[in-house]
DNA sequence: CGTTTAATTGATCACTATCAACCGTCGTGG
DNA sequence: CCACGACGGTTGATAGTGATCAATTAAACG
């Protein structure tokens, strides 16, 4: 489960075997959702390039000309934005089956950096060819629109979080969101590895690293989670979900055991 | 300029004259960007319905089945989200030429309420017909994707704001954003009317109404703006822009004249 | 190992929320 | 036309949350 191919070896043959949407384990989540075998083959003919991105490397950077979307095949990414003052902020975390680069379509230049959080692999989706193909394959068009819309929804969720939730709620929501996404990929929703640092979580949630650290400690003391370094176990997902929708001033009286 | 037809009378004739993309004053900003006369005509044949929405009325509501996108023709809207605790939050403000409903494509049901901030008028864009047509008109397809991407970018901007900016910066950014959007529509970037209440601004920016009120007062005392009720004049747009990128701890020493 | 980076924990401070009182404006109906 | 009421907005006093500053501790890496 935690195994990422540490050595993706001299690849052509492997490519021929595995580098197809039809055989990719993510095809139930990724762009090819809803395509029949024939259409999937046509999509395969457009998505020919795979790219490995080592931990810490950039897949694309702000300002770079946009030509491809990317689908995460293996691994995890973060997207970051650097504002005029030089402050870097995390705008998202992407895992296998998720697409990167939607924000670049409008201006044809990337608005964020995409950085691998571990050794990862992506499929290159030449955007204009995807557009061509989605004019011929309504199911592809439809699902492509769905995925863009999903990205809009995701960001709205984050907006709502940043606008209205307190620190505790934000972190709880973040953990539950990760859990959900892992579950859909067939991984455990309860136990997983945080691929990002506390600082990156904080940046994403609009909080400081110290707050993240303190909150994790508090959640642990409350028996909601178990954490050791980057390994985390959600011991009480329902409890976390309750936290999320707990209104500010509501009876934090009854239980607030330690500390 | 402030004139909304108070009585859009027994409309067929008016419709024939005005209710076409080709003659709409927003066609440089709205969906038909980049279409030639012929394609515009085809789009006209799909966008046949206009709808008036009076101040305070809902164009669509959360949970409602999605069939149409909407383009604002005249007036202003807000989109709001109501969470499980019943808290209502503003997620966006839309003006003429902007599209509403992108977030509903993924699940085919609306994720937000759209409410008119003044008597307004929208064009109904039957989504499946737009998809059909954009398979036939690459320029339409391209621009449609651009508009969705723009929406993603807009929300990212808001995320960055909510995650990293302080109250003062948020409000300054908000005002400058409005100014830019009015300018592109040929209106004054400096003087305009706030169509939303202070409370709605606060909700959108993750602040309370009291904070908005205080900040407007402070901006006024600093000579950055002039406000009276909903009328606002940006006296020093550069000053506002400077505020936005002013880092937290930076010399608030030199100038902080009155209270 | 030694050095660097990530994380934890504590003490204090600042920003903005909250609570509260009050004012002005607009719309309505007497 | 004026009085009333409701709503939106302003202003002040206080408090809470999370930032900031600072000091350790723990892990990761060469």
Coordinates of C-alpha atoms (C1' of nucleotides) in Angstrom, one line a residue:
Chain A
X1 CA 0.0 0.0 0.0
X2 CA 2.7 2.4 0.9
X3 CA 4.8 1.0 -2.0
X4 CA 5.7 3.4 -4.6
X5 CA 7.9 1.8 -7.3
X6 CA 11.3 3.0 -6.1
X7 CA 12.8 2.2 -9.4
X8 CA 10.6 2.5 -12.5
X9 CA 13.0 0.7 -14.7
X10 CA 14.0 1.2 -18.4
X11 CA 10.5 1.7 -19.3
X12 CA 9.5 1.2 -22.9
X13 CA 8.2 -2.3 -22.3
X14 CA 6.5 -1.4 -19.1
X15 CA 5.1 1.5 -20.9
X16 CA 3.6 -0.7 -23.5
X17 CA 2.0 -2.9 -20.9
X18 CA 0.9 -0.3 -18.4
X19 CA 0.8 3.1 -19.9
X20 CA -2.7 2.9 -21.2
X21 CA -5.9 4.3 -19.8
X22 CA -7.6 1.0 -20.4
X23 CA -5.3 -0.8 -18.1
X24 CA -4.6 2.0 -15.6
X25 CA -5.9 1.3 -12.1
X26 CA -7.2 4.9 -12.0
X27 CA -9.4 4.8 -15.0
X28 CA -12.5 4.6 -12.9
X29 CA -11.6 8.0 -11.3
X30 CA -9.6 9.8 -13.9
X31 CA -10.4 11.3 -17.3
X32 CA -11.6 8.1 -19.1
X33 CA -14.7 7.6 -16.9
X34 CA -17.6 6.4 -19.0
X35 CA -15.7 5.6 -22.1
X36 CA -16.2 2.3 -24.0
X37 CA -13.2 0.2 -25.1
X38 CA -13.1 1.8 -28.5
X39 CA -13.1 5.4 -27.2
X40 CA -10.6 4.5 -24.5
X41 CA -8.3 3.3 -27.3
X42 CA -8.6 6.7 -29.1
X43 CA -7.8 8.5 -25.9
X44 CA -4.8 6.2 -25.5
X45 CA -3.5 7.4 -28.8
X46 CA -3.5 11.0 -27.6
X47 CA -2.1 10.3 -24.1
X48 CA 1.2 8.9 -25.1
X49 CA 3.7 10.5 -22.7
X50 CA 4.3 9.6 -19.1
X51 CA 6.6 11.6 -17.0
X52 CA 8.3 10.8 -13.7
X53 CA 8.7 13.6 -11.2
X54 CA 10.9 13.0 -8.3
X55 CA 10.1 14.2 -4.8
X56 CA 10.6 18.0 -4.7
X57 CA 10.7 18.4 -8.4
X58 CA 8.4 20.7 -10.3
X59 CA 6.0 19.4 -12.9
X60 CA 5.2 22.9 -14.0
X61 CA 5.7 26.4 -12.6
X62 CA 3.9 29.7 -12.5
X63 CA 4.0 31.7 -15.7
X64 CA 5.0 28.7 -17.8
X65 CA 3.2 28.3 -21.0
X66 CA 0.3 25.9 -20.8
X67 CA 0.1 23.1 -23.3
X68 CA -0.8 20.0 -21.2
X69 CA -3.0 19.0 -18.4
X70 CA -1.5 16.3 -16.2
X71 CA -3.2 13.3 -14.6
X72 CA -1.5 11.9 -11.5
X73 CA -0.8 8.3 -12.1
X74 CA 1.3 7.5 -9.0
X75 CA 2.2 9.6 -6.1
X76 CA 1.2 13.0 -4.7
X77 CA 1.5 16.6 -5.7
X78 CA 0.9 20.0 -4.1
X79 CA 0.1 23.2 -6.0
X80 CA 1.4 26.4 -4.7
X81 CA 1.1 30.1 -5.5
X82 CA 3.6 32.8 -4.8
X83 CA 2.2 36.3 -4.4
X84 CA 3.9 39.6 -5.2
X85 CA 5.5 39.7 -1.7
X86 CA 7.1 36.4 -2.2
X87 CA 4.8 34.5 0.2
X88 CA 4.2 30.9 -1.0
X89 CA 0.9 29.4 -0.3
X90 CA -0.4 25.9 -0.9
X91 CA -3.6 25.9 -3.0
X92 CA -4.2 22.1 -3.3
X93 CA -3.0 18.5 -2.8
X94 CA -3.5 16.0 -5.7
X95 CA -3.4 12.3 -5.6
X96 CA -3.6 9.5 -8.1
X97 CA -6.4 9.9 -10.6
X98 CA -6.7 13.7 -10.1
X99 CA -6.0 16.3 -12.8
X100 CA -3.6 19.2 -12.7
X101 CA -3.6 22.5 -14.6
X102 CA -7.2 23.5 -15.1
X103 CA -6.4 27.0 -13.9
X104 CA -4.1 27.5 -16.9
X105 CA -6.6 27.1 -19.6
X106 CA -8.0 30.6 -19.5
X107 CA -4.7 32.4 -20.0
X108 CA -2.7 29.6 -21.5
X109 CA -0.1 30.1 -18.8
X110 CA 0.1 28.3 -15.4
X111 CA -1.0 30.1 -12.3
X112 CA 0.6 27.8 -9.8
X113 CA 3.5 25.6 -9.3
X114 CA 3.0 21.8 -9.1
X115 CA 5.5 20.0 -7.0
X116 CA 5.8 16.3 -6.3
X117 CA 5.5 15.4 -2.6
X118 CA 7.1 12.0 -3.3
X119 CA 8.5 10.3 -6.3
X120 CA 5.5 10.4 -8.7
X121 CA 4.4 9.8 -12.2
X122 CA 2.0 11.7 -14.4
X123 CA 0.3 11.3 -17.8
X124 CA 0.6 14.2 -20.1
X125 CA -2.7 15.3 -21.6
X126 CA -2.1 17.6 -24.6
X127 CA -4.9 20.0 -24.1
X128 CA -5.7 20.9 -27.7
X129 CA -5.8 17.2 -28.6
X130 CA -8.1 16.5 -25.6
X131 CA -10.3 19.3 -26.9
X132 CA -10.3 17.8 -30.4
X133 CA -11.1 14.4 -29.1
X134 CA -13.9 15.6 -26.8
X135 CA -15.6 17.1 -29.8
X136 CA -15.8 13.6 -31.3
X137 CA -16.5 11.7 -28.1
X138 CA -19.5 13.2 -26.2
X139 CA -18.8 11.0 -23.2
X140 CA -15.3 12.4 -23.0
X141 CA -16.5 15.9 -23.3
X142 CA -19.1 15.3 -20.6
X143 CA -16.7 13.9 -18.2
X144 CA -14.1 16.5 -18.8
X145 CA -16.6 19.1 -18.0
X146 CA -17.5 17.2 -14.9
X147 CA -14.0 17.2 -13.7
X148 CA -13.6 20.9 -14.2
X149 CA -16.8 21.5 -12.4
X150 CA -15.6 19.2 -9.6
X151 CA -12.5 21.4 -9.3
X152 CA -14.7 24.4 -8.9
X153 CA -16.7 22.7 -6.2
X154 CA -13.6 21.6 -4.4
X155 CA -12.4 25.2 -4.3
X156 CA -15.7 26.5 -3.2
X157 CA -15.5 24.0 -0.3
X158 CA -12.2 25.4 0.6
X159 CA -13.4 28.9 0.4
X160 CA -16.3 28.1 2.7
X161 CA -13.8 26.5 5.1
X162 CA -11.4 29.4 5.1
X163 CA -14.2 31.9 5.4
X164 CA -16.2 30.5 8.2
X165 CA -14.5 27.6 10.0
X166 CA -12.2 27.9 13.0
X167 CA -8.8 26.2 13.1
X168 CA -10.1 23.0 14.7
X169 CA -12.9 22.6 12.2
X170 CA -10.6 23.2 9.3
X171 CA -8.1 20.5 10.3
X172 CA -10.9 18.0 11.0
X173 CA -12.4 18.7 7.6
X174 CA -9.0 18.3 6.0
X175 CA -8.4 14.9 7.5
X176 CA -11.9 13.7 6.7
X177 CA -11.4 14.9 3.1
X178 CA -8.2 12.9 2.8
X179 CA -9.9 9.9 4.2
X180 CA -12.7 10.1 1.7
X181 CA -10.3 10.4 -1.2
X182 CA -8.2 7.4 -0.1
X183 CA -11.3 5.3 0.4
X184 CA -12.4 6.0 -3.1
X185 CA -9.1 4.7 -4.3
X186 CA -9.4 1.5 -2.4
X187 CA -7.1 2.5 0.4
X188 CA -7.9 2.6 4.1
X189 CA -9.9 5.7 5.0
X190 CA -8.7 5.3 8.6
X191 CA -5.0 4.9 8.4
X192 CA -2.7 6.6 5.9
X193 CA 0.4 8.7 5.5
X194 CA 0.4 12.4 5.4
X195 CA 2.6 13.1 2.4
X196 CA 2.8 16.8 3.2
X197 CA 4.5 18.6 6.0
X198 CA 2.7 20.3 8.9
X199 CA 3.7 23.6 7.3
X200 CA 2.1 22.7 4.0
X201 CA -1.1 21.7 5.7
X202 CA -1.0 25.0 7.6
X203 CA -0.5 27.0 4.5
X204 CA -3.3 25.2 2.8
X205 CA -5.7 25.8 5.7
X206 CA -4.6 29.3 6.4
X207 CA -3.0 28.4 9.7
X208 CA 0.5 28.4 11.1
X209 CA 2.6 25.3 11.6
X210 CA 2.3 25.8 15.3
X211 CA -1.4 25.7 15.2
X212 CA -1.4 22.5 13.1
X213 CA 1.0 20.9 15.6
X214 CA -1.1 21.9 18.6
X215 CA -4.3 20.8 17.0
X216 CA -2.9 17.3 16.1
X217 CA -1.8 17.0 19.7
X218 CA -5.2 18.0 21.0
X219 CA -7.0 15.6 18.6
X220 CA -4.7 12.8 19.8
X221 CA -5.4 13.6 23.5
X222 CA -9.1 13.6 22.7
X223 CA -8.8 10.1 21.2
X224 CA -9.9 11.3 17.8
X225 CA -6.7 10.3 16.1
X226 CA -3.3 8.6 16.5
X227 CA -0.3 10.3 15.0
X228 CA 3.3 9.4 14.8
X229 CA 5.3 11.5 12.5
X230 CA 3.6 11.3 9.1
X231 CA 1.5 8.2 9.9
X232 CA -2.0 9.0 11.0
X233 CA -4.9 6.9 12.1
X234 CA -8.4 8.4 12.3
X235 CA -9.7 6.6 15.4
X236 CA -13.0 8.4 15.4
X237 CA -14.1 9.7 12.1
X238 CA -17.6 10.4 13.3
X239 CA -16.1 12.5 16.1
X240 CA -14.1 14.4 13.6
X241 CA -17.2 15.0 11.4
X242 CA -19.1 16.2 14.4
X243 CA -16.3 18.7 15.1
X244 CA -16.6 20.1 11.7
X245 CA -20.2 21.1 12.1
X246 CA -19.9 22.2 15.7
X247 CA -20.9 25.8 15.9
X248 CA -18.4 28.2 17.5
X249 CA -19.9 29.0 20.9
X250 CA -21.6 25.6 21.3
X251 CA -21.1 23.8 24.5
X252 CA -17.4 23.0 24.4
X253 CA -18.2 22.6 28.1
X254 CA -19.0 18.9 28.5
X255 CA -15.9 17.4 27.1
X256 CA -12.6 19.1 26.9
X257 CA -10.6 16.7 29.0
X258 CA -6.9 17.2 28.9
X259 CA -5.0 20.4 28.5
Chain B
X1 CA -26.6 53.4 -16.5
X2 CA -28.5 52.7 -13.4
X3 CA -31.6 52.1 -15.5
X4 CA -33.0 48.7 -15.4
X5 CA -36.1 48.4 -17.5
X6 CA -38.6 48.6 -14.8
X7 CA -41.2 47.2 -17.1
X8 CA -40.0 44.8 -19.7
X9 CA -43.1 44.8 -21.6
X10 CA -45.0 42.2 -23.6
X11 CA -41.7 41.3 -24.9
X12 CA -41.7 39.3 -28.2
X13 CA -40.8 42.3 -30.2
X14 CA -38.1 43.5 -27.8
X15 CA -36.9 40.0 -27.7
X16 CA -36.5 39.9 -31.4
X17 CA -34.5 43.1 -31.3
X18 CA -32.4 42.7 -28.3
X19 CA -32.3 39.2 -27.1
X20 CA -29.6 38.0 -29.3
X21 CA -25.9 37.4 -28.5
X22 CA -25.0 39.3 -31.6
X23 CA -26.6 42.5 -30.5
X24 CA -26.0 42.1 -26.8
X25 CA -23.7 44.7 -25.3
X26 CA -22.0 41.9 -23.3
X27 CA -21.0 39.7 -26.2
X28 CA -17.4 40.8 -25.9
X29 CA -17.2 39.4 -22.4
X30 CA -19.7 36.7 -22.3
X31 CA -19.9 33.2 -23.9
X32 CA -19.9 34.3 -27.6
X33 CA -16.4 35.7 -27.5
X34 CA -14.5 34.9 -30.6
X35 CA -17.5 33.7 -32.7
X36 CA -18.1 34.8 -36.2
X37 CA -21.5 36.1 -37.3
X38 CA -22.6 32.7 -38.5
X39 CA -21.6 30.8 -35.4
X40 CA -23.2 33.6 -33.3
X41 CA -26.4 33.0 -35.1
X42 CA -26.3 29.3 -34.2
X43 CA -25.7 30.1 -30.6
X44 CA -28.7 32.5 -30.8
X45 CA -30.8 29.6 -31.8
X46 CA -29.9 27.7 -28.7
X47 CA -30.1 30.6 -26.3
X48 CA -33.8 31.5 -26.7
X49 CA -35.0 32.2 -23.2
X50 CA -34.5 35.2 -21.1
X51 CA -35.6 35.5 -17.6
X52 CA -36.2 38.4 -15.3
X53 CA -35.3 38.0 -11.7
X54 CA -36.5 40.7 -9.3
X55 CA -34.4 41.9 -6.5
X56 CA -34.2 39.3 -3.8
X57 CA -35.6 36.5 -6.0
X58 CA -33.8 33.3 -6.5
X59 CA -32.6 32.3 -10.0
X60 CA -31.9 28.8 -8.7
X61 CA -31.3 27.2 -5.4
X62 CA -29.1 24.6 -3.7
X63 CA -30.1 21.0 -4.5
X64 CA -32.2 22.0 -7.5
X65 CA -31.7 19.9 -10.6
X66 CA -29.2 21.4 -13.0
X67 CA -30.2 21.9 -16.6
X68 CA -29.1 25.4 -17.5
X69 CA -26.2 27.7 -17.0
X70 CA -27.2 31.4 -16.8
X71 CA -25.5 34.5 -18.2
X72 CA -26.2 37.7 -16.4
X73 CA -27.5 40.2 -19.0
X74 CA -28.5 43.0 -16.7
X75 CA -28.1 43.5 -13.0
X76 CA -26.1 41.7 -10.3
X77 CA -26.4 38.4 -8.4
X78 CA -24.8 36.8 -5.4
X79 CA -24.3 33.1 -4.9
X80 CA -24.6 31.7 -1.4
X81 CA -24.1 28.4 0.3
X82 CA -25.9 27.2 3.4
X83 CA -24.0 24.7 5.5
X84 CA -25.4 21.9 7.7
X85 CA -25.6 24.3 10.7
X86 CA -27.7 26.7 8.7
X87 CA -25.1 29.3 8.3
X88 CA -25.4 31.2 5.0
X89 CA -22.2 32.3 3.3
X90 CA -21.7 34.3 0.2
X91 CA -19.5 32.6 -2.4
X92 CA -19.5 35.1 -5.2
X93 CA -20.9 38.2 -6.8
X94 CA -21.8 38.2 -10.5
X95 CA -22.3 41.1 -12.9
X96 CA -23.4 41.4 -16.5
X97 CA -21.5 39.1 -18.8
X98 CA -20.7 36.6 -16.2
X99 CA -21.9 33.0 -16.0
X100 CA -23.6 31.2 -13.2
X101 CA -23.9 27.5 -12.4
X102 CA -20.6 25.9 -13.3
X103 CA -20.4 24.2 -10.0
X104 CA -23.5 22.2 -10.8
X105 CA -22.2 20.4 -13.9
X106 CA -20.4 17.7 -11.9
X107 CA -23.4 16.4 -10.0
X108 CA -26.1 17.9 -12.1
X109 CA -27.5 19.7 -9.1
X110 CA -26.9 23.2 -7.9
X111 CA -24.5 23.6 -5.0
X112 CA -25.4 27.2 -4.3
X113 CA -28.3 29.6 -4.3
X114 CA -28.3 32.5 -6.9
X115 CA -30.1 35.6 -5.7
X116 CA -30.6 38.9 -7.6
X117 CA -29.2 41.9 -5.8
X118 CA -31.3 44.2 -7.9
X119 CA -33.9 43.7 -10.6
X120 CA -31.9 41.7 -13.2
X121 CA -32.2 39.7 -16.3
X122 CA -30.4 36.5 -17.4
X123 CA -30.1 34.4 -20.5
X124 CA -30.8 30.7 -20.1
X125 CA -28.1 28.5 -21.5
X126 CA -29.4 24.9 -21.8
X127 CA -26.3 23.1 -20.9
X128 CA -26.6 20.0 -23.0
X129 CA -27.3 22.1 -26.1
X130 CA -24.3 24.2 -25.3
X131 CA -22.3 21.0 -25.1
X132 CA -23.7 19.8 -28.4
X133 CA -22.9 23.1 -30.1
X134 CA -19.4 23.3 -28.7
X135 CA -18.7 20.0 -30.3
X136 CA -19.5 21.7 -33.6
X137 CA -17.9 25.1 -33.0
X138 CA -14.3 24.8 -31.7
X139 CA -14.2 28.5 -30.9
X140 CA -17.2 28.1 -28.7
X141 CA -15.7 25.0 -27.0
X142 CA -12.5 26.9 -26.5
X143 CA -14.1 29.9 -24.9
X144 CA -16.4 27.8 -22.8
X145 CA -13.4 26.1 -21.3
X146 CA -11.7 29.4 -20.8
X147 CA -14.7 30.7 -18.8
X148 CA -14.7 27.6 -16.6
X149 CA -11.0 28.0 -16.1
X150 CA -11.5 31.6 -15.2
X151 CA -13.9 30.6 -12.6
X152 CA -11.3 28.3 -11.1
X153 CA -8.8 31.1 -11.1
X154 CA -11.2 33.5 -9.5
X155 CA -11.8 31.0 -6.7
X156 CA -8.2 30.4 -6.2
X157 CA -7.7 34.1 -5.8
X158 CA -10.3 34.2 -3.1
X159 CA -8.7 31.2 -1.4
X160 CA -5.4 32.9 -1.3
X161 CA -7.1 36.0 0.1
X162 CA -9.0 34.1 2.8
X163 CA -5.9 32.1 3.7
X164 CA -3.3 34.7 3.9
X165 CA -4.7 38.2 3.9
X166 CA -5.7 40.3 6.8
X167 CA -9.0 42.1 7.0
X168 CA -7.7 45.3 5.6
X169 CA -6.1 43.7 2.6
X170 CA -9.1 41.6 1.8
X171 CA -11.4 44.6 1.6
X172 CA -8.9 46.5 -0.5
X173 CA -8.5 43.6 -2.8
X174 CA -12.3 43.3 -3.1
X175 CA -12.8 46.9 -4.0
X176 CA -10.0 46.8 -6.6
X177 CA -11.5 43.7 -8.0
X178 CA -14.9 45.3 -8.5
X179 CA -13.2 48.4 -10.0
X180 CA -11.4 46.2 -12.6
X181 CA -14.6 44.4 -13.5
X182 CA -16.6 47.6 -14.0
X183 CA -13.8 49.1 -16.0
X184 CA -13.9 46.1 -18.4
X185 CA -17.6 46.8 -18.9
X186 CA -17.0 50.4 -19.8
X187 CA -18.1 51.8 -16.5
X188 CA -16.1 53.9 -14.2
X189 CA -13.5 52.0 -12.2
X190 CA -13.4 54.8 -9.6
X191 CA -17.0 55.4 -8.8
X192 CA -19.7 52.8 -8.6
X193 CA -22.5 51.5 -6.5
X194 CA -22.0 48.6 -4.1
X195 CA -25.0 46.5 -4.9
X196 CA -24.5 44.2 -1.9
X197 CA -24.9 45.0 1.8
X198 CA -21.9 45.3 4.2
X199 CA -23.0 42.0 5.7
X200 CA -22.8 40.3 2.3
X201 CA -19.4 41.7 1.7
X202 CA -18.3 40.5 5.1
X203 CA -19.7 37.0 4.5
X204 CA -17.8 36.9 1.2
X205 CA -14.6 38.0 2.7
X206 CA -14.8 36.0 5.9
X207 CA -15.3 39.0 8.1
X208 CA -18.1 40.5 10.2
X209 CA -20.2 43.4 9.2
X210 CA -18.7 45.4 12.0
X211 CA -15.2 44.9 10.6
X212 CA -16.3 45.9 7.1
X213 CA -17.9 49.0 8.5
X214 CA -14.8 50.0 10.5
X215 CA -12.5 49.3 7.6
X216 CA -14.6 51.5 5.2
X217 CA -14.5 54.2 7.8
X218 CA -10.7 53.8 8.2
X219 CA -10.2 53.9 4.4
X220 CA -12.2 57.0 4.2
X221 CA -10.3 58.7 7.0
X222 CA -7.1 57.8 5.2
X223 CA -8.4 59.4 2.0
X224 CA -8.4 56.1 0.1
X225 CA -12.1 56.2 -0.7
X226 CA -15.2 58.2 -0.3
X227 CA -18.3 56.4 0.8
X228 CA -21.9 57.4 1.4
X229 CA -24.3 54.5 1.8
X230 CA -23.8 52.3 -1.2
X231 CA -22.1 54.8 -3.4
X232 CA -18.3 54.5 -3.3
X233 CA -15.5 56.4 -5.0
X234 CA -12.0 54.9 -5.0
X235 CA -9.9 58.1 -4.6
X236 CA -6.6 56.3 -4.5
X237 CA -6.6 53.0 -6.3
X238 CA -2.8 52.8 -6.2
X239 CA -3.0 53.3 -2.4
X240 CA -5.4 50.4 -2.2
X241 CA -3.3 48.2 -4.3
X242 CA -0.3 49.0 -2.1
X243 CA -2.3 48.0 0.9
X244 CA -3.1 44.6 -0.6
X245 CA 0.5 43.6 -0.9
X246 CA 1.6 45.3 2.3
X247 CA 3.1 42.5 4.5
X248 CA 1.7 42.1 8.0
X249 CA 4.4 43.4 10.3
X250 CA 5.6 46.1 7.9
X251 CA 6.0 49.5 9.2
X252 CA 2.5 50.5 10.1
X253 CA 4.6 53.1 11.9
X254 CA 5.2 55.9 9.5
X255 CA 1.6 56.6 8.5
X256 CA -1.5 55.8 10.5
X257 CA -2.9 59.3 10.9
X258 CA -6.2 59.3 12.5
X259 CA -7.3 56.6 14.8
Chain C
dC1 C1' 27.9 11.5 13.5
dG2 C1' 27.2 16.2 12.7
dT3 C1' 24.2 19.3 10.4
dT4 C1' 20.0 20.8 8.7
dT5 C1' 15.1 20.6 8.6
dA6 C1' 10.6 19.5 10.7
dA7 C1' 7.9 19.4 14.7
dT8 C1' 6.6 20.3 19.4
dT9 C1' 5.7 23.2 23.3
dG10 C1' 5.3 27.5 26.0
dA11 C1' 4.5 32.6 26.7
dT12 C1' 2.7 36.7 24.9
dC13 C1' 0.4 39.7 21.7
dA14 C1' -2.6 41.4 18.1
dC15 C1' -6.4 41.1 15.2
dT16 C1' -10.8 40.6 14.7
dA17 C1' -15.1 38.5 16.7
dT18 C1' -18.5 39.3 19.8
dC19 C1' -21.6 41.9 22.6
dA20 C1' -24.1 46.0 23.1
dA21 C1' -25.9 50.5 22.2
dC22 C1' -27.2 53.7 19.0
dC23 C1' -28.2 56.1 14.6
dG24 C1' -29.9 56.9 10.0
dT25 C1' -32.7 55.6 6.0
dC26 C1' -36.2 53.7 3.8
dG27 C1' -40.7 52.1 3.2
dT28 C1' -45.3 51.6 4.9
dG29 C1' -49.6 52.9 6.5
dG30 C1' -52.3 55.8 9.3
Chain D
dC1 C1' -47.2 64.3 5.5
dC2 C1' -45.6 62.4 9.4
dA3 C1' -44.9 58.5 12.6
dC4 C1' -43.5 54.2 13.1
dG5 C1' -40.9 50.1 12.6
dA6 C1' -37.5 47.4 10.4
dC7 C1' -33.3 46.9 8.6
dG8 C1' -28.8 48.2 7.6
dG9 C1' -25.0 50.5 9.3
dT10 C1' -21.8 52.7 12.7
dT11 C1' -19.2 53.0 16.8
dG12 C1' -17.4 51.5 21.4
dA13 C1' -15.7 48.0 24.9
dT14 C1' -14.1 43.6 25.7
dA15 C1' -12.6 38.9 24.9
dG16 C1' -11.0 34.8 22.4
dT17 C1' -8.5 32.6 18.9
dG18 C1' -4.7 31.9 16.6
dA19 C1' -0.3 34.4 15.3
dT20 C1' 4.1 35.5 16.7
dC21 C1' 8.4 35.0 19.1
dA22 C1' 11.4 31.9 21.3
dA23 C1' 13.4 27.7 23.0
dT24 C1' 13.8 22.7 22.6
dT25 C1' 13.5 18.3 20.8
dA26 C1' 13.3 14.9 17.2
dA27 C1' 14.1 13.2 12.5
dA28 C1' 16.3 13.1 8.1
dC29 C1' 20.2 13.4 5.4
dG30 C1' 24.7 13.4 3.7

